[in-house]
PDB file of C-alpha atoms in Angstrom:
ATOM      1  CA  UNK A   1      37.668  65.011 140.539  1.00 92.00           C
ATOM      2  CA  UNK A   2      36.307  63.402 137.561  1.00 96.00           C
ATOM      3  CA  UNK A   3      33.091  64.343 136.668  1.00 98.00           C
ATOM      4  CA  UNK A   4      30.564  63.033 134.157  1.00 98.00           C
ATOM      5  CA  UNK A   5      27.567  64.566 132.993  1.00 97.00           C
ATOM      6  CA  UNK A   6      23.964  63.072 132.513  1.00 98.00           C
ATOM      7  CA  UNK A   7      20.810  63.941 130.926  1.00 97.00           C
ATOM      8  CA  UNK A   8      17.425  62.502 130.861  1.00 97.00           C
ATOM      9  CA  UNK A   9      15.375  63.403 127.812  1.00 96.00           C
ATOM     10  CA  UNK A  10      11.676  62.879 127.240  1.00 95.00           C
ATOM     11  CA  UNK A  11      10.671  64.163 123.792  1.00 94.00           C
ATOM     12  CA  UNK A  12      13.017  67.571 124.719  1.00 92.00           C
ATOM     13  CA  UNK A  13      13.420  70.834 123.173  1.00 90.00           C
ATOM     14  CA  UNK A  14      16.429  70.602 121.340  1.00 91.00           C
ATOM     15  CA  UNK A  15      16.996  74.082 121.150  1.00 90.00           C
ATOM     16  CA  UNK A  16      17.139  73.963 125.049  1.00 88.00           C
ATOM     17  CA  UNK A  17      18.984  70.430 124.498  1.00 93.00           C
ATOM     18  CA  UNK A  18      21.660  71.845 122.437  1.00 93.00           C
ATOM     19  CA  UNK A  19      22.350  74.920 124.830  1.00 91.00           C
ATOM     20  CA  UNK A  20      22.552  72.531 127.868  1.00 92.00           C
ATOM     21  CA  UNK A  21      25.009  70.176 125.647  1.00 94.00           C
ATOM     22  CA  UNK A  22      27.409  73.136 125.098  1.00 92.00           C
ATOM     23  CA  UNK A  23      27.706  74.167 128.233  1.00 92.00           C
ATOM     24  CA  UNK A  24      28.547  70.801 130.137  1.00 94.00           C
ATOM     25  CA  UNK A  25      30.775  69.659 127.452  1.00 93.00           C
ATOM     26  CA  UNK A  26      33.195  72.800 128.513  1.00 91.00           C
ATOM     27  CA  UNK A  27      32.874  71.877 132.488  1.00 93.00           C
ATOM     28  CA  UNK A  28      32.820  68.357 132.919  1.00 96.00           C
ATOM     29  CA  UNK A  29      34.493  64.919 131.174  1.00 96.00           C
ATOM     30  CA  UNK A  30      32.218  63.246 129.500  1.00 95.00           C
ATOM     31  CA  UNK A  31      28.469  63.081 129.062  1.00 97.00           C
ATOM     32  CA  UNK A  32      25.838  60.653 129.118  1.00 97.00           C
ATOM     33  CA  UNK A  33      22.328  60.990 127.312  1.00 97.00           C
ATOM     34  CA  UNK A  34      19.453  58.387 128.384  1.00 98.00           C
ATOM     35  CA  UNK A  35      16.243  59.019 126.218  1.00 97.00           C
ATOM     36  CA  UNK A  36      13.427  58.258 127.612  1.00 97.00           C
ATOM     37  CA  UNK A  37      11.210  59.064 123.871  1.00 96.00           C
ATOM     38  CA  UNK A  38      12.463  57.778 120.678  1.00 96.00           C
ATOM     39  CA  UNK A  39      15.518  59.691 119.338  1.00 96.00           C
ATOM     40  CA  UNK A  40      16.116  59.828 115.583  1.00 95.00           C
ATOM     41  CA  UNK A  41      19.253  59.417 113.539  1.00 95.00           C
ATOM     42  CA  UNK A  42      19.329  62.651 112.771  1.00 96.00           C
ATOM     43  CA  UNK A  43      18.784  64.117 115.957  1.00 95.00           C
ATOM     44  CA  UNK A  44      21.605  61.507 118.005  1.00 95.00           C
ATOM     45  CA  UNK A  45      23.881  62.778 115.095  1.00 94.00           C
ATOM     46  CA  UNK A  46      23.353  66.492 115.578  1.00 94.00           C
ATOM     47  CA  UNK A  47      23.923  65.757 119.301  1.00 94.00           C
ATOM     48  CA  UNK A  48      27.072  63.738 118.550  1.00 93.00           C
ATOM     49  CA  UNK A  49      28.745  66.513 116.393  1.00 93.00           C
ATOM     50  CA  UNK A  50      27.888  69.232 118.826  1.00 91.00           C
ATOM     51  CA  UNK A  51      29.646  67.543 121.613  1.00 89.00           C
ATOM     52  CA  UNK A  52      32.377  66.121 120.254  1.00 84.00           C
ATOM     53  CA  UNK A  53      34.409  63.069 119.125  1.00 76.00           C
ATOM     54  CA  UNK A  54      34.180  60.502 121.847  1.00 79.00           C
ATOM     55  CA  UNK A  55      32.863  63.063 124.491  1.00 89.00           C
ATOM     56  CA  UNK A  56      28.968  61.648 124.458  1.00 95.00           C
ATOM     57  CA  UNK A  57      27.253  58.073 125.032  1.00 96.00           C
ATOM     58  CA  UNK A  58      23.623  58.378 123.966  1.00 96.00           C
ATOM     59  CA  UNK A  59      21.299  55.587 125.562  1.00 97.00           C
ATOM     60  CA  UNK A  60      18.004  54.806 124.013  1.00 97.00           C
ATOM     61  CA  UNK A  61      15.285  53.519 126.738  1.00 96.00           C
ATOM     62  CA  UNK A  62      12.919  50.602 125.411  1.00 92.00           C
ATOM     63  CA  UNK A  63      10.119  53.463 126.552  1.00 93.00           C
ATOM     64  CA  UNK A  64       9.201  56.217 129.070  1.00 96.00           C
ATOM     65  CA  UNK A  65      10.703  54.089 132.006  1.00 97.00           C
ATOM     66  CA  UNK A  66      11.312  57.269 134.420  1.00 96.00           C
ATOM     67  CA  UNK A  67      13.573  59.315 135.985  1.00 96.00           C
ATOM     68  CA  UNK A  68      14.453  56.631 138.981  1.00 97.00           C
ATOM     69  CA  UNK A  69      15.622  53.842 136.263  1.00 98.00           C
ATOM     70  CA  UNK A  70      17.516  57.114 133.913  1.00 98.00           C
ATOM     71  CA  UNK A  71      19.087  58.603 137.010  1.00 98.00           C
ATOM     72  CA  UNK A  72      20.505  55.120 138.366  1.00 98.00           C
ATOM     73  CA  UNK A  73      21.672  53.767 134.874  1.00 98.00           C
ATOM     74  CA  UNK A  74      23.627  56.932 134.817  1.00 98.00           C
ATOM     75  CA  UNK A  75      25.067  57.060 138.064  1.00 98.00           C
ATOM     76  CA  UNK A  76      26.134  53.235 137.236  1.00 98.00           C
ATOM     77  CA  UNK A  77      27.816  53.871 134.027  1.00 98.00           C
ATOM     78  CA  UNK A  78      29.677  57.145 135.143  1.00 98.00           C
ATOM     79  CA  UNK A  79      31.323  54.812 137.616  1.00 98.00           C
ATOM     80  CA  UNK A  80      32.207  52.491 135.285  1.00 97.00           C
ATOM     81  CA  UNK A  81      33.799  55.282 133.281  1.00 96.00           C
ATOM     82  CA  UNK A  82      35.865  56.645 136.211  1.00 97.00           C
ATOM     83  CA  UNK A  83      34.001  59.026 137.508  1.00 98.00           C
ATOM     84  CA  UNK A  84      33.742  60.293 141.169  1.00 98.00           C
ATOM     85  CA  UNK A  85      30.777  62.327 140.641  1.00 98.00           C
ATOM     86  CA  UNK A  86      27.629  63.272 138.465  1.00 98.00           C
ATOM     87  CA  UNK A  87      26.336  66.245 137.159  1.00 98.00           C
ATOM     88  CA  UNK A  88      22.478  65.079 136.485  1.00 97.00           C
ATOM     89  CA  UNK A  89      20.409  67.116 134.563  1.00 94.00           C
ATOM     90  CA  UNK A  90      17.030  67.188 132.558  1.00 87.00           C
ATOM     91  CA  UNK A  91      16.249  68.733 129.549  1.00 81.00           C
ATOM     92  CA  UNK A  92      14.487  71.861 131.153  1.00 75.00           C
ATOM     93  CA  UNK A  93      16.818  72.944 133.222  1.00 82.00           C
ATOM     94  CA  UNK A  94      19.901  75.293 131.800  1.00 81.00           C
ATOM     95  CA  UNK A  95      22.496  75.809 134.073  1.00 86.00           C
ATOM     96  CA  UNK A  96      24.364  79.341 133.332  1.00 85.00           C
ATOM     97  CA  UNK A  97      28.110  79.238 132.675  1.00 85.00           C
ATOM     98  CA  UNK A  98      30.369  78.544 135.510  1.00 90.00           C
ATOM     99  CA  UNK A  99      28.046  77.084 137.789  1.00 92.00           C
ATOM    100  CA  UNK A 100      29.107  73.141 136.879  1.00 94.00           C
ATOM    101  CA  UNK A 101      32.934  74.034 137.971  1.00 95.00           C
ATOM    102  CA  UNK A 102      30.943  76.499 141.317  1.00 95.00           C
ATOM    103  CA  UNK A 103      29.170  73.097 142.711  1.00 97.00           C
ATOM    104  CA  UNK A 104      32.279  70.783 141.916  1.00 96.00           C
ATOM    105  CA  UNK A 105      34.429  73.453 143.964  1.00 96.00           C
ATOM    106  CA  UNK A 106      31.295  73.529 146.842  1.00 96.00           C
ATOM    107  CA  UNK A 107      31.517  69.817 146.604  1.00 97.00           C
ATOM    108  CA  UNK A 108      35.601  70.184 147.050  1.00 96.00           C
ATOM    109  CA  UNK A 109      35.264  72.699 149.864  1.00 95.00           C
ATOM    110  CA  UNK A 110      32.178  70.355 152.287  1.00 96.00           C
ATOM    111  CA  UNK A 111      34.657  67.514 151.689  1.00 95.00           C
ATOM    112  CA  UNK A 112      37.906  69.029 153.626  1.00 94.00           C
ATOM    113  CA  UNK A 113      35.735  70.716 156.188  1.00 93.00           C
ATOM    114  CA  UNK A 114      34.619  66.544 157.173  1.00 94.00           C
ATOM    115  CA  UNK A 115      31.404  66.517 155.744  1.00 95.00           C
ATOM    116  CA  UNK A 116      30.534  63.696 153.952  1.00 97.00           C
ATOM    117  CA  UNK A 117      28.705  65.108 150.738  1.00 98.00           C
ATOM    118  CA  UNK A 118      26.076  63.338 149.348  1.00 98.00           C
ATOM    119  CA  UNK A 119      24.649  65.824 147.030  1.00 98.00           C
ATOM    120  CA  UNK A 120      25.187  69.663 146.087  1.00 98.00           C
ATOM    121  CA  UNK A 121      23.117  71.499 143.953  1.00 95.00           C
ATOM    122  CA  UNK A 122      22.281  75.001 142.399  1.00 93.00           C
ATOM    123  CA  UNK A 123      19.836  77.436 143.423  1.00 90.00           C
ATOM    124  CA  UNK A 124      16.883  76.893 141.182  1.00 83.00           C
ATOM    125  CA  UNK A 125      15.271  79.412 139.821  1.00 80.00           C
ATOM    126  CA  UNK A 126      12.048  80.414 137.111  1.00 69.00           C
ATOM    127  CA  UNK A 127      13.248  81.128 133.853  1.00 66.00           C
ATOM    128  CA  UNK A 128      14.261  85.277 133.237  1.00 59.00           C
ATOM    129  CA  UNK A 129      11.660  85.419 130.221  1.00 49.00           C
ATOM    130  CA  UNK A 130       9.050  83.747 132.247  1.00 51.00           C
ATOM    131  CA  UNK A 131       9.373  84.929 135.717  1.00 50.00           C
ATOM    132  CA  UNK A 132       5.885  85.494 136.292  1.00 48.00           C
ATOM    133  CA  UNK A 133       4.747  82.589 135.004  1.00 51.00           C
ATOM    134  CA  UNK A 134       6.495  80.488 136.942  1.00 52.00           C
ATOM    135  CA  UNK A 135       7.277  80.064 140.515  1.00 51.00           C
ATOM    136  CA  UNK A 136      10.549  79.842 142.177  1.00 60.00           C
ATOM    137  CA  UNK A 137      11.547  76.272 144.087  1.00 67.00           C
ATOM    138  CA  UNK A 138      11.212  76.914 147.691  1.00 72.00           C
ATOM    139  CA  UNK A 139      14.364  75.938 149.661  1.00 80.00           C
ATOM    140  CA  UNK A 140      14.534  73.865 152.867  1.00 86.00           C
ATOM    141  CA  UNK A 141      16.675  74.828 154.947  1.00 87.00           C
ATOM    142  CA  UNK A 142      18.703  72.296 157.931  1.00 88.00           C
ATOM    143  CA  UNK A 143      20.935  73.558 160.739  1.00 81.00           C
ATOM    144  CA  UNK A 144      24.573  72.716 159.867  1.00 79.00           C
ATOM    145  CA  UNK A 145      27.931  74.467 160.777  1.00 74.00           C
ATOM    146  CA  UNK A 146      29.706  75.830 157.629  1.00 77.00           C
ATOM    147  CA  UNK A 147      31.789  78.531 156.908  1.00 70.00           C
ATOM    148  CA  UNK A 148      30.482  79.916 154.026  1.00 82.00           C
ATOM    149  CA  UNK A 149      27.411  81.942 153.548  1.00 84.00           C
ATOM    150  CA  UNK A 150      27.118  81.042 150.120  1.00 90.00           C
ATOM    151  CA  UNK A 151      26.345  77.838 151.247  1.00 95.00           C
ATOM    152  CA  UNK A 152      22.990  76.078 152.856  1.00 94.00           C
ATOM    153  CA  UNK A 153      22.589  72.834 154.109  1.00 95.00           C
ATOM    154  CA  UNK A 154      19.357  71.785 153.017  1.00 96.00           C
ATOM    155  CA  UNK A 155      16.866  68.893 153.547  1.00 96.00           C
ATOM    156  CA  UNK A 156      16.702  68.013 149.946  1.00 95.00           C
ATOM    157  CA  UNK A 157      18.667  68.976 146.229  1.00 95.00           C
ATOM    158  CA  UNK A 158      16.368  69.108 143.449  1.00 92.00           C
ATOM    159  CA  UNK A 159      17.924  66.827 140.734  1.00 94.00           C
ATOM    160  CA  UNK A 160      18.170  68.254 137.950  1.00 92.00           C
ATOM    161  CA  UNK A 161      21.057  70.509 138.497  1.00 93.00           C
ATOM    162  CA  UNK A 162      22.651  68.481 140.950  1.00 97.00           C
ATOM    163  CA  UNK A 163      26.306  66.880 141.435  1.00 98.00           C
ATOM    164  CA  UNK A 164      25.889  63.436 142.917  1.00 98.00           C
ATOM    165  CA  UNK A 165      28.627  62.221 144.701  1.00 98.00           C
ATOM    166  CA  UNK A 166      28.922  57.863 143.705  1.00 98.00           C
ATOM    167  CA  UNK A 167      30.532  57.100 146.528  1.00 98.00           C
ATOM    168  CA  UNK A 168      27.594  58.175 148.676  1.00 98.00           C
ATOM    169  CA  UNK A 169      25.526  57.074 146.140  1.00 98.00           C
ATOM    170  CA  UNK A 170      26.654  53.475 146.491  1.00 98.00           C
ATOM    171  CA  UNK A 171      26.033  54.124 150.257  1.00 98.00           C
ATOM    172  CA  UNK A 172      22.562  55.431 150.542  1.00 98.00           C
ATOM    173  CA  UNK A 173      21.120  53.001 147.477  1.00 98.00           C
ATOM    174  CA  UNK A 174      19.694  54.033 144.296  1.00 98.00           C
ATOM    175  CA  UNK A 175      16.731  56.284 143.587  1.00 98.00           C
ATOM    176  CA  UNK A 176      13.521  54.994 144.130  1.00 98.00           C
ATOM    177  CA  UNK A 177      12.279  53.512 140.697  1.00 98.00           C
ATOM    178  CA  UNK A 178       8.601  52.883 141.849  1.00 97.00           C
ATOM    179  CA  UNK A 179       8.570  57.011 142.462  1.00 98.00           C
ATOM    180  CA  UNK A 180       8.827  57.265 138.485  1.00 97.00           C
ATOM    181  CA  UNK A 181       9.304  60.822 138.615  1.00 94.00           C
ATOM    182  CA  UNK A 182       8.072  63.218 141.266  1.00 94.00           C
ATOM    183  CA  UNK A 183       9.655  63.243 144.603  1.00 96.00           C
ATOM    184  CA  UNK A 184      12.490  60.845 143.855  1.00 97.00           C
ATOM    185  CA  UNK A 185      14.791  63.654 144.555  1.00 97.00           C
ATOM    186  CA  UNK A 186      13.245  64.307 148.239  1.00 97.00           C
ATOM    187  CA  UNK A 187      13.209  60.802 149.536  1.00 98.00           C
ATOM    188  CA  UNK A 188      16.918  59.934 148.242  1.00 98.00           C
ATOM    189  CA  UNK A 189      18.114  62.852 149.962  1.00 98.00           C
ATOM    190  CA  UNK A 190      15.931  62.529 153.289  1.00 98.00           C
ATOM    191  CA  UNK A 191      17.802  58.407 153.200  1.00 98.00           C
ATOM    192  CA  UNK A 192      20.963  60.571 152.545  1.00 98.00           C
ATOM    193  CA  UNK A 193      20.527  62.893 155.945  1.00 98.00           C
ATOM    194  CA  UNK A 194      19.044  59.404 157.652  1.00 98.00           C
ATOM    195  CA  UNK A 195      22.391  57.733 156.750  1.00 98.00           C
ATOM    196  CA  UNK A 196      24.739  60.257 157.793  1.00 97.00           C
ATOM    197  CA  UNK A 197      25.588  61.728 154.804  1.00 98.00           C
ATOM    198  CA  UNK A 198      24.595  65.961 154.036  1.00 97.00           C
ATOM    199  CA  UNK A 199      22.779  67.782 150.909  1.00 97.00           C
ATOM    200  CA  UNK A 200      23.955  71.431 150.466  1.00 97.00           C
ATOM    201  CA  UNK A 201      22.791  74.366 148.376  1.00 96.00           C
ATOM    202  CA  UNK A 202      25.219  76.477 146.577  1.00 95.00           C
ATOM    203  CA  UNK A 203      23.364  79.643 146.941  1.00 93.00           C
ATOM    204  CA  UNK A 204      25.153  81.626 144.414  1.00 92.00           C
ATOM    205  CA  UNK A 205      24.904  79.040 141.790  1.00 91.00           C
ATOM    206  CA  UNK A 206      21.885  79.711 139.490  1.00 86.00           C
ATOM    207  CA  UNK A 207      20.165  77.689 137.047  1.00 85.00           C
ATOM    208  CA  UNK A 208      16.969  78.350 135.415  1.00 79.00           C
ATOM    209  CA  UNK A 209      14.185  75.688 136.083  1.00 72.00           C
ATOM    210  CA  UNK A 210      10.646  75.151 134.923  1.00 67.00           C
ATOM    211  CA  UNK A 211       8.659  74.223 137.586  1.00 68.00           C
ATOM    212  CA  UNK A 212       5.255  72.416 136.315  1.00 67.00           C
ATOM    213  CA  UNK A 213       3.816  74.230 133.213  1.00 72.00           C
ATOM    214  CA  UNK A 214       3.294  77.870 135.577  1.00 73.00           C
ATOM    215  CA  UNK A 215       1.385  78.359 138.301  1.00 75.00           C
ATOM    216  CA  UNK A 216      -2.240  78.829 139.805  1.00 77.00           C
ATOM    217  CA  UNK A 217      -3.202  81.024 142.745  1.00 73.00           C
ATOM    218  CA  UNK A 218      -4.599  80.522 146.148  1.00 67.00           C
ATOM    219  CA  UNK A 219      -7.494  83.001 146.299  1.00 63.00           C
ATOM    220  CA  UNK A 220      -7.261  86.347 147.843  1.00 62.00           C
ATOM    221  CA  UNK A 221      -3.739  85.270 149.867  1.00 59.00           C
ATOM    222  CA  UNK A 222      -2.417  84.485 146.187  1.00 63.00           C
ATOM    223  CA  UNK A 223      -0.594  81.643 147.496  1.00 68.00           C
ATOM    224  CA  UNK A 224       1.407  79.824 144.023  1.00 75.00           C
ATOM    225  CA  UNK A 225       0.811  76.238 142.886  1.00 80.00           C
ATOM    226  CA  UNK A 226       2.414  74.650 140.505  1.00 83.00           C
ATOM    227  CA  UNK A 227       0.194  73.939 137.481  1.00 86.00           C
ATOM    228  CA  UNK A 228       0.396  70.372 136.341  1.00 90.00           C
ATOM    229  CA  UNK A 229      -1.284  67.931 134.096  1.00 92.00           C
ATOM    230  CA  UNK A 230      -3.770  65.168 135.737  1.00 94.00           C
ATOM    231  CA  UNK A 231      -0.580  62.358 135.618  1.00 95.00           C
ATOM    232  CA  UNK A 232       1.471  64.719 137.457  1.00 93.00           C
ATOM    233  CA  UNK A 233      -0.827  65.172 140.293  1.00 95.00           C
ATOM    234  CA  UNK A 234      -1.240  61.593 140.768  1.00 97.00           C
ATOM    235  CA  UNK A 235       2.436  60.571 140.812  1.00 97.00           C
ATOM    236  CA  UNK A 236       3.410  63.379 142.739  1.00 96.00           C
ATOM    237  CA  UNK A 237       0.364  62.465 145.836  1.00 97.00           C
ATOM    238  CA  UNK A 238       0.851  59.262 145.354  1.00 98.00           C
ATOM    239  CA  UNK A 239       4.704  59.508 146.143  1.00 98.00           C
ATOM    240  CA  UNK A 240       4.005  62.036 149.284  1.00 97.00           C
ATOM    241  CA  UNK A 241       1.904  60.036 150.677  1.00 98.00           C
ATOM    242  CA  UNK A 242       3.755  56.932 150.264  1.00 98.00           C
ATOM    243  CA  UNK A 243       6.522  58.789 151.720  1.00 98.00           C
ATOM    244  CA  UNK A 244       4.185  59.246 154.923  1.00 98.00           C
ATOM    245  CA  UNK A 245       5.250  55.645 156.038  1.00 97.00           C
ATOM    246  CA  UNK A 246       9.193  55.616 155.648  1.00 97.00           C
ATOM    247  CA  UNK A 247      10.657  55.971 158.756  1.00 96.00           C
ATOM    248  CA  UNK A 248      13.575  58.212 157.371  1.00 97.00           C
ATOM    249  CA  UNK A 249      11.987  61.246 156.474  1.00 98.00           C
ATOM    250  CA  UNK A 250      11.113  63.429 158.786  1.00 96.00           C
ATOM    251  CA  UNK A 251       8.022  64.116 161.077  1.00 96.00           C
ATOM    252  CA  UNK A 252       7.977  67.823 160.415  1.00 95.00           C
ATOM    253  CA  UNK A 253       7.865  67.250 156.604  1.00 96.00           C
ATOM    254  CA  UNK A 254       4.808  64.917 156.913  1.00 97.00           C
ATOM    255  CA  UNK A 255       3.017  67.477 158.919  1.00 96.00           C
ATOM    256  CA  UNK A 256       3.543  69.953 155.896  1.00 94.00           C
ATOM    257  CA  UNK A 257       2.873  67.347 152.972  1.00 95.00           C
ATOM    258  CA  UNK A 258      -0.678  66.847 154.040  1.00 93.00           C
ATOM    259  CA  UNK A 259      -2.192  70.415 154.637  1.00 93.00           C
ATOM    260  CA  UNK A 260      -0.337  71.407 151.515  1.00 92.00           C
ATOM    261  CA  UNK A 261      -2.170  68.388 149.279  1.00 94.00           C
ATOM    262  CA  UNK A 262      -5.428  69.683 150.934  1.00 92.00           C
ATOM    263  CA  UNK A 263      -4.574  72.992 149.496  1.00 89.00           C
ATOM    264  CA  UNK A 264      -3.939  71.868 146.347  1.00 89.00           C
ATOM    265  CA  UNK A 265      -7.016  70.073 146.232  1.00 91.00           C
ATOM    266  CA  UNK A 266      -8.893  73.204 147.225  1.00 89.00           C
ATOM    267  CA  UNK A 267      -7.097  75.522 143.994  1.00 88.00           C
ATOM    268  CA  UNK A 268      -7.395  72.748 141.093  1.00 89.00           C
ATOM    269  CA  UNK A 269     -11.126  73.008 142.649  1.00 88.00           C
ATOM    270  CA  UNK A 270     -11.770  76.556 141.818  1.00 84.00           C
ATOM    271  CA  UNK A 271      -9.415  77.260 139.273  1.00 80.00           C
ATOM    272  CA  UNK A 272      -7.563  73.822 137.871  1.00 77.00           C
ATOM    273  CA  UNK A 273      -8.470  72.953 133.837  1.00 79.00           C
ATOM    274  CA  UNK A 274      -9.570  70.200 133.491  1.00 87.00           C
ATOM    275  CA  UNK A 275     -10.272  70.672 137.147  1.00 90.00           C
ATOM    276  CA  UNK A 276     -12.250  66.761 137.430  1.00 93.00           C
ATOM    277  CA  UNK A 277      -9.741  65.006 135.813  1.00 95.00           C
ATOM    278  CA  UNK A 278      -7.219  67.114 138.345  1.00 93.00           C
ATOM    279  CA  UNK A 279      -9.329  66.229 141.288  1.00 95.00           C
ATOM    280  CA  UNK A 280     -10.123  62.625 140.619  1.00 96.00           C
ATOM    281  CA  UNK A 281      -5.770  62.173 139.995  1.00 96.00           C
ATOM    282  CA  UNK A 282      -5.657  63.478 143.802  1.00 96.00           C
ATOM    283  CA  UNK A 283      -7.510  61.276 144.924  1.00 97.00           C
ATOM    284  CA  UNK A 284      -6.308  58.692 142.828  1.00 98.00           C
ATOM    285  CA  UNK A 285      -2.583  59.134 144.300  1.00 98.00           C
ATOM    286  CA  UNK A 286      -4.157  59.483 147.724  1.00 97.00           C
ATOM    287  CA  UNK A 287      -5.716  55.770 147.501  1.00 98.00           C
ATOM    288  CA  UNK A 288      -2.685  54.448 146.195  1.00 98.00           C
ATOM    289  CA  UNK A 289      -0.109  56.317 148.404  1.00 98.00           C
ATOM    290  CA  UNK A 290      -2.255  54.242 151.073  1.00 97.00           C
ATOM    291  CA  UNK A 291      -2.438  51.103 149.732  1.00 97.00           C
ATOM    292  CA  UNK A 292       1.756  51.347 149.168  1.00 97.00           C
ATOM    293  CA  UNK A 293       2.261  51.709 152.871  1.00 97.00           C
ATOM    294  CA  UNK A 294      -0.117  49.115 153.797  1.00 95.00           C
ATOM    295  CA  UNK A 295       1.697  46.639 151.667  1.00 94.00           C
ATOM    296  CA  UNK A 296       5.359  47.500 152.904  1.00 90.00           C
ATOM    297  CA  UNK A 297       4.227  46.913 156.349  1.00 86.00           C
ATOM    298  CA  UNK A 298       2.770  43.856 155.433  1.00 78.00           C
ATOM    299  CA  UNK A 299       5.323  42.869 153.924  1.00 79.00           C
ATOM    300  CA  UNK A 300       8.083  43.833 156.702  1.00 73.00           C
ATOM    301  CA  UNK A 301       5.722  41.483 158.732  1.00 67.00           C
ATOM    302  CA  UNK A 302       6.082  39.302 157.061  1.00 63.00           C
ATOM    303  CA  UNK A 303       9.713  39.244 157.070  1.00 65.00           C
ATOM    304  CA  UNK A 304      10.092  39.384 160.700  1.00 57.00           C
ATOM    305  CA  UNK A 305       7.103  36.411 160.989  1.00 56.00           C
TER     306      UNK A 305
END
């Protein structure tokens, strides 16, 4: 199986940068780089020499355009290259050695049991040095017959980390490029499960992943939430909400997303910094998650009218 690489940048690390680019240069056949910040000379050079003659293709975005628009331009040119599958990946995310050729073999071993494999992906994790600081993704589990128990069928694959299978990709669409950034991941895979395709977990597959920039606490039950800047809270409500109105995803997830925004209202309340700002991007996403389900349906009246 030919398998390409990708990376979406935003103004990255390149420590972190160069330790991801050594590893997936070892494990898969070629890698793509879309920068979503301005990349210097110097810097695309460095990257270039690090992975090789004719191993890397660095794309430079006309701005921030998001990770829908990155993800998608990938997925399009790894086909064009040959590929049959993606290894996506953002800068924050380090998978450790061996796990790239772990999912490709998960991906192998779905496919002859008749499963039709839309996604497979690691189990995330906070980084070693900072594993108080930041909390671990929670996984979602879905009933589904398999023989291993290394392996979980799951309601959604977090993205980064993930190996994206084209053909399914060209099935279930392209990511949502309105989402921008949060929740893109959990609505492509809920149209994956809604199309008959399946999104698995390879349990024994780490990779570290920084989730927000730590966490706050839920008072006296200590319950974790992801700390994020003001812009973060509003694309990520904004998206949940929106995602209230789709058809495909399912019931039970709605009936989770809206206590849990409540709750997060209630801890950037007593504890968030710069807890207005926080609050009024809440609300903010709320109002617009709204007013982005009101318009699809008017305009799938339309349609039909």
């Amino acid at each position: 199986m030919r398998l390409i690489a990708g990376i979406v940048t935003y103004w990255p690390h390149f420590e972190l940068l160069h330790q991801l680019i050594r590893i997936l240069v070892k494990s898969t056949d070629g890698l793509v780089i879309f920068a979503n910040s301005p990349m210097t000379e110097e810097a695309r050079n460095n990257l270039e020499c690090l992975a090789g003659s004719g191993k890397i293709e660095i794309v430079q975005s006309r701005g921030n355009v998001g990770l829908g628009v990155a993800y998608n331009y990938i997925l399009k040119r790894a086909r064009s290259l040959g590929a049959k599958a993606v290894f996506l990946s953002d800068q924050d995310s380090v998978p450790l050695d061996g796990t790239v050729d772990l999912l490709a073999k998960t991906v192998r071993h779905l496919s002859l049991k008749g499963h039709r494999v839309a996604v497979v992906g690691p189990r995330p994790i906070g980084p070693r040095i900072q594993s108080a600081e930041f909390k671990n993704i929670r996984l979602f589990k879905r009933p589904r017959n398999v023989s291993s128990p290394h392996i979980l069928a799951a309601d959604f694959v977090i993205s980064s980390g993930s190996v994206v299978m084209l053909d399914a990709f060209e099935a279930i669409g392209p990511f949502r490029e309105d989402f921008f950034i949060d929740g893109i991941d959990i609505e492509w895979c809920f149209r994956a499960w809604s199309k008959g395709f399946s999104c698995w977990i390879a349990l024994d597959a780490f990779m570290e992943h920084r989730l927000g920039r730590g966490v706050l606490t839920f008072p006296i039950i200590g319950f974790p939430v992801p700390r994020q800047p003001p812009s973060r809270l509003y694309t990520y409500v904004r998206n949940q909400i929106h995602m209230l109105g789709m058809r495909h995803v399912p019931l039970r997830w709605k009936l989770k997303v809206v206590p849990y925004i409540g709750l997060q209202a209630f801890v950037y309340a007593l504890r968030g910094n710069p807890r207005r700002l926080s609050l009024v991007a809440i609300g903010r996403g709320m109002c617009e998650g709204v007013r982005r389900i009101r318009a699809e349906k008017h305009d799938s009246k339309g349609r039909l009218d």
